[in-house]
PDB file of C-alpha atoms in Angstrom:
ATOM      1  CA  PHE A   1      78.093  85.190 109.681  1.00 96.00           C
ATOM      2  CA  GLN A   2      77.854  81.850 107.713  1.00 97.00           C
ATOM      3  CA  LEU A   3      76.375  83.553 104.810  1.00 98.00           C
ATOM      4  CA  GLY A   4      79.139  85.915 104.671  1.00 97.00           C
ATOM      5  CA  ILE A   5      81.656  83.199 104.711  1.00 96.00           C
ATOM      6  CA  THR A   6      79.957  81.226 101.904  1.00 97.00           C
ATOM      7  CA  ALA A   7      79.773  84.325  99.849  1.00 97.00           C
ATOM      8  CA  LEU A   8      83.424  85.027 100.452  1.00 96.00           C
ATOM      9  CA  GLN A   9      84.430  81.453  99.471  1.00 95.00           C
ATOM     10  CA  ALA A  10      82.296  81.595  96.303  1.00 97.00           C
ATOM     11  CA  ARG A  11      84.031  85.005  95.516  1.00 95.00           C
ATOM     12  CA  ARG A  12      80.886  86.985  95.642  1.00 97.00           C
ATOM     13  CA  MET A  13      82.622  89.788  97.325  1.00 97.00           C
ATOM     14  CA  ASP A  14      79.829  92.558  97.510  1.00 96.00           C
ATOM     15  CA  GLU A  15      77.354  89.884  99.041  1.00 98.00           C
ATOM     16  CA  ALA A  16      79.955  88.867 101.651  1.00 98.00           C
ATOM     17  CA  VAL A  17      80.620  92.387 102.605  1.00 98.00           C
ATOM     18  CA  GLY A  18      76.855  92.970 102.943  1.00 98.00           C
ATOM     19  CA  HIS A  19      76.647  89.838 105.229  1.00 98.00           C
ATOM     20  CA  PHE A  20      79.457  90.972 107.394  1.00 98.00           C
ATOM     21  CA  GLU A  21      78.248  94.587 107.709  1.00 97.00           C
ATOM     22  CA  ARG A  22      75.078  93.159 108.962  1.00 98.00           C
ATOM     23  CA  CYS A  23      77.038  91.203 111.480  1.00 97.00           C
ATOM     24  CA  LEU A  24      78.871  94.263 112.567  1.00 96.00           C
ATOM     25  CA  GLU A  25      75.481  95.851 113.150  1.00 97.00           C
ATOM     26  CA  LEU A  26      74.669  93.040 115.556  1.00 96.00           C
ATOM     27  CA  ARG A  27      78.183  92.684 117.097  1.00 95.00           C
ATOM     28  CA  PRO A  28      80.015  95.996 116.451  1.00 94.00           C
ATOM     29  CA  GLY A  29      83.107  94.761 118.268  1.00 93.00           C
ATOM     30  CA  SER A  30      83.714  91.566 115.896  1.00 94.00           C
ATOM     31  CA  ALA A  31      87.348  91.704 114.760  1.00 92.00           C
ATOM     32  CA  VAL A  32      86.621  88.608 112.525  1.00 93.00           C
ATOM     33  CA  CYS A  33      83.652  90.217 110.579  1.00 96.00           C
ATOM     34  CA  ALA A  34      85.761  93.521 109.993  1.00 96.00           C
ATOM     35  CA  TYR A  35      88.757  91.299 108.930  1.00 94.00           C
ATOM     36  CA  ASN A  36      86.574  89.393 106.352  1.00 96.00           C
ATOM     37  CA  ILE A  37      85.318  92.644 105.003  1.00 97.00           C
ATOM     38  CA  ALA A  38      89.201  93.831 104.509  1.00 95.00           C
ATOM     39  CA  CYS A  39      89.756  90.437 102.789  1.00 94.00           C
ATOM     40  CA  ALA A  40      86.891  90.925 100.469  1.00 96.00           C
ATOM     41  CA  ARG A  41      87.844  94.567  99.577  1.00 97.00           C
ATOM     42  CA  ALA A  42      91.475  93.636  99.116  1.00 94.00           C
ATOM     43  CA  VAL A  43      90.497  90.804  96.632  1.00 94.00           C
ATOM     44  CA  GLU A  44      88.534  93.329  94.641  1.00 95.00           C
ATOM     45  CA  GLY A  45      91.471  95.782  94.606  1.00 95.00           C
ATOM     46  CA  GLU A  46      89.647  98.307  96.801  1.00 96.00           C
ATOM     47  CA  LEU A  47      92.638  99.022  99.185  1.00 94.00           C
ATOM     48  CA  ASP A  48      91.426 101.996 100.756  1.00 97.00           C
ATOM     49  CA  ALA A  49      88.335 100.153 102.116  1.00 97.00           C
ATOM     50  CA  ALA A  50      90.419  97.081 102.818  1.00 95.00           C
ATOM     51  CA  PHE A  51      92.829  99.033 104.981  1.00 93.00           C
ATOM     52  CA  ALA A  52      89.799 100.831 106.566  1.00 96.00           C
ATOM     53  CA  ALA A  53      88.271  97.648 107.495  1.00 95.00           C
ATOM     54  CA  LEU A  54      91.590  96.140 108.695  1.00 91.00           C
ATOM     55  CA  GLU A  55      92.106  99.071 111.129  1.00 92.00           C
ATOM     56  CA  ARG A  56      88.783  98.311 112.494  1.00 94.00           C
ATOM     57  CA  ALA A  57      89.618  94.898 113.007  1.00 92.00           C
ATOM     58  CA  GLU A  58      92.888  95.825 114.668  1.00 88.00           C
ATOM     59  CA  GLU A  59      91.018  98.136 116.873  1.00 91.00           C
ATOM     60  CA  ASN A  60      88.503  95.445 117.890  1.00 90.00           C
ATOM     61  CA  GLY A  61      91.530  92.996 118.860  1.00 86.00           C
ATOM     62  CA  LEU A  62      92.762  91.374 115.729  1.00 83.00           C
ATOM     63  CA  GLY A  63      96.261  90.450 116.162  1.00 72.00           C
ATOM     64  CA  LEU A  64      96.267  90.559 120.124  1.00 63.00           C
ATOM     65  CA  THR A  65      96.153  86.806 120.488  1.00 66.00           C
ATOM     66  CA  ASP A  66      99.004  84.491 119.650  1.00 63.00           C
ATOM     67  CA  GLY A  67      99.289  83.314 115.990  1.00 64.00           C
ATOM     68  CA  ARG A  68      96.804  85.818 114.758  1.00 64.00           C
ATOM     69  CA  LEU A  69      99.289  88.128 112.970  1.00 67.00           C
ATOM     70  CA  GLU A  70     101.047  85.074 111.368  1.00 72.00           C
ATOM     71  CA  LEU A  71      97.499  83.935 110.196  1.00 73.00           C
ATOM     72  CA  LEU A  72      97.158  87.293 108.588  1.00 71.00           C
ATOM     73  CA  ARG A  73     100.474  87.295 106.774  1.00 76.00           C
ATOM     74  CA  ARG A  74      99.751  83.787 105.240  1.00 82.00           C
ATOM     75  CA  ASP A  75      96.103  84.854 104.127  1.00 81.00           C
ATOM     76  CA  VAL A  76      96.088  84.665 100.267  1.00 82.00           C
ATOM     77  CA  ASP A  77      93.209  87.277 100.267  1.00 81.00           C
ATOM     78  CA  MET A  78      95.548  89.790 101.789  1.00 78.00           C
ATOM     79  CA  ALA A  79      98.440  89.375  99.562  1.00 73.00           C
TER      80      ALA A  79
END
């Protein structure tokens, strides 16, 4: 997970996605990993892939706790 975060922050999007996909292999229900894939794909302009990952994040619980949707609205990667 941390390798994915580091790659995302360094704007190495394909590398970040690879790390987060590995995380999802280990923890298939991780909304945060799916969300980070959505962010990386959105930054790269791969909107279909971004929406697919965002849907997976939602299915895994993203947005079900207070404040999560507001965080998503303010995330510059999702602009």
